[in-house]
Amino acid sequence: QGQLVESGGGLVHPGGSLTLTCTAAGFSVGYYSIGWFRQAPGGEREGVSCITSRDGNTYYTDAVKGRFTISRDNAKNTVYLQMNDLKPEDTAVYYCGTPRYYADYCSSKSVDFGSWGQGTQVTVSS
């Protein structure tokens, strides 16, 4: 299995929007669930959202429900995380990953995922 590459982060004011991109290198993202996680300074890597492969089912942590939307474009080998109404507490490095043990599986636990990229920094500040 190859590697994932995250991009799209940046500095945004509270209430602003960003779209993060997770692109697969060396494998087809369409065969896997993809999870988005984030890690704030001094914190643990926490699950944000996940989308399954076969059915496209989506999952969100409560803190982002109604504000974030995960989607996938298998033709572009890419998964997106559209983030609206950003808050300072959304500040973190965001990572995407694939499940370690079952290809089509979603979990909020980072230990269940791998193939992490370098991450992309999201900073929400006025």
Tab-separated table of C-alpha atoms in Angstrom:
chain	number	residue	atom	x	y	z
A	1	GLN	CA	0.000	0.000	0.000
A	2	GLY	CA	1.247	3.471	-0.817
A	3	GLN	CA	0.974	6.821	0.859
A	4	LEU	CA	-1.614	9.515	1.353
A	5	VAL	CA	-0.901	13.192	0.801
A	6	GLU	CA	-2.904	15.900	2.562
A	7	SER	CA	-3.182	19.489	1.369
A	8	GLY	CA	-5.420	22.531	1.559
A	9	GLY	CA	-4.733	23.783	5.047
A	10	GLY	CA	-4.067	27.381	5.929
A	11	LEU	CA	-4.894	30.325	8.147
A	12	VAL	CA	-8.524	31.366	8.265
A	13	HIS	CA	-10.657	33.652	10.414
A	14	PRO	CA	-13.389	32.207	12.633
A	15	GLY	CA	-16.437	31.501	10.522
A	16	GLY	CA	-14.338	30.896	7.433
A	17	SER	CA	-14.051	27.809	5.244
A	18	LEU	CA	-11.371	25.512	3.927
A	19	THR	CA	-11.373	22.382	1.801
A	20	LEU	CA	-8.783	19.751	2.627
A	21	THR	CA	-7.668	17.241	0.024
A	22	CYS	CA	-6.382	13.712	0.597
A	23	THR	CA	-4.790	12.148	-2.461
A	24	ALA	CA	-3.504	8.584	-2.701
A	25	ALA	CA	-0.122	7.802	-4.232
A	26	GLY	CA	0.537	4.249	-5.312
A	27	PHE	CA	-2.887	2.744	-4.680
A	28	SER	CA	-6.543	3.275	-5.469
A	29	VAL	CA	-8.344	5.179	-2.748
A	30	GLY	CA	-11.619	3.730	-3.992
A	31	TYR	CA	-10.916	0.371	-2.346
A	32	TYR	CA	-10.582	1.836	1.142
A	33	SER	CA	-12.470	3.744	3.724
A	34	ILE	CA	-10.686	7.021	4.374
A	35	GLY	CA	-10.606	8.701	7.759
A	36	TRP	CA	-9.736	12.299	8.556
A	37	PHE	CA	-8.068	12.903	11.908
A	38	ARG	CA	-6.608	15.948	13.599
A	39	GLN	CA	-4.006	16.598	16.231
A	40	ALA	CA	-3.719	19.810	18.187
A	41	PRO	CA	-0.452	20.767	19.922
A	42	GLY	CA	0.012	18.563	22.961
A	43	GLY	CA	-3.086	16.552	22.123
A	44	GLU	CA	-3.828	13.119	20.792
A	45	ARG	CA	-4.812	12.371	17.223
A	46	GLU	CA	-8.600	12.325	17.173
A	47	GLY	CA	-11.092	11.169	14.598
A	48	VAL	CA	-12.938	13.889	12.696
A	49	SER	CA	-14.736	12.143	9.861
A	50	CYS	CA	-14.703	8.961	7.825
A	51	ILE	CA	-16.216	7.727	4.574
A	52	THR	CA	-16.602	4.089	3.616
A	53	SER	CA	-15.630	2.681	0.265
A	54	ARG	CA	-18.471	0.473	-0.900
A	55	ASP	CA	-21.513	2.400	0.350
A	56	GLY	CA	-20.091	5.885	0.841
A	57	ASN	CA	-21.444	6.035	4.380
A	58	THR	CA	-20.136	9.018	6.289
A	59	TYR	CA	-19.367	9.566	9.948
A	60	TYR	CA	-18.541	12.712	11.910
A	61	THR	CA	-17.446	13.484	15.400
A	62	ASP	CA	-20.049	15.526	17.250
A	63	ALA	CA	-17.856	18.631	17.316
A	64	VAL	CA	-17.974	19.007	13.530
A	65	LYS	CA	-21.434	17.717	12.629
A	66	GLY	CA	-23.290	20.191	10.481
A	67	ARG	CA	-20.094	22.091	9.651
A	68	PHE	CA	-17.811	19.565	7.925
A	69	THR	CA	-18.584	17.398	4.912
A	70	ILE	CA	-16.506	14.460	3.714
A	71	SER	CA	-16.716	13.287	0.118
A	72	ARG	CA	-14.741	11.192	-2.328
A	73	ASP	CA	-13.941	11.306	-6.036
A	74	ASN	CA	-12.560	7.915	-6.943
A	75	ALA	CA	-11.813	9.027	-10.505
A	76	LYS	CA	-9.408	11.615	-9.057
A	77	ASN	CA	-8.194	9.198	-6.368
A	78	THR	CA	-9.054	11.870	-3.823
A	79	VAL	CA	-11.093	12.395	-0.665
A	80	TYR	CA	-12.150	15.871	0.457
A	81	LEU	CA	-13.049	17.446	3.753
A	82	GLN	CA	-15.084	20.603	3.313
A	83	MET	CA	-14.904	22.630	6.510
A	84	ASN	CA	-17.323	25.507	7.078
A	85	ASP	CA	-17.931	27.825	10.009
A	86	LEU	CA	-14.471	27.112	11.353
A	87	LYS	CA	-13.775	27.753	15.016
A	88	PRO	CA	-10.512	28.344	16.893
A	89	GLU	CA	-10.868	24.894	18.456
A	90	ASP	CA	-10.594	23.383	14.964
A	91	THR	CA	-6.946	24.474	14.886
A	92	ALA	CA	-4.797	21.377	14.408
A	93	VAL	CA	-2.748	19.387	11.943
A	94	TYR	CA	-5.156	17.340	9.859
A	95	TYR	CA	-4.267	13.872	8.591
A	96	CYS	CA	-5.997	11.298	6.451
A	97	GLY	CA	-5.476	7.573	6.768
A	98	THR	CA	-6.618	4.149	5.601
A	99	PRO	CA	-7.789	1.329	7.893
A	100	ARG	CA	-5.067	-1.020	9.085
A	101	TYR	CA	-6.986	-4.273	9.231
A	102	TYR	CA	-10.085	-4.110	7.044
A	103	ALA	CA	-10.192	-2.056	3.868
A	104	ASP	CA	-13.786	-0.873	4.245
A	105	TYR	CA	-14.018	0.093	7.905
A	106	CYS	CA	-14.548	3.334	9.744
A	107	SER	CA	-13.400	4.084	13.259
A	108	SER	CA	-12.717	7.167	15.333
A	109	LYS	CA	-9.559	5.589	16.772
A	110	SER	CA	-6.273	6.590	15.161
A	111	VAL	CA	-4.709	3.238	16.084
A	112	ASP	CA	-7.076	1.608	13.610
A	113	PHE	CA	-5.600	3.653	10.736
A	114	GLY	CA	-2.275	4.025	8.949
A	115	SER	CA	-0.634	5.237	5.726
A	116	TRP	CA	-0.609	8.738	7.180
A	117	GLY	CA	0.699	11.602	5.124
A	118	GLN	CA	2.641	14.566	6.464
A	119	GLY	CA	-0.537	16.346	7.470
A	120	THR	CA	-1.763	19.832	6.679
A	121	GLN	CA	-1.957	22.658	9.213
A	122	VAL	CA	-5.277	24.382	9.812
A	123	THR	CA	-5.173	27.509	11.936
A	124	VAL	CA	-8.347	29.371	12.862
A	125	SER	CA	-7.597	32.727	14.394
A	126	SER	CA	-8.752	36.306	14.289
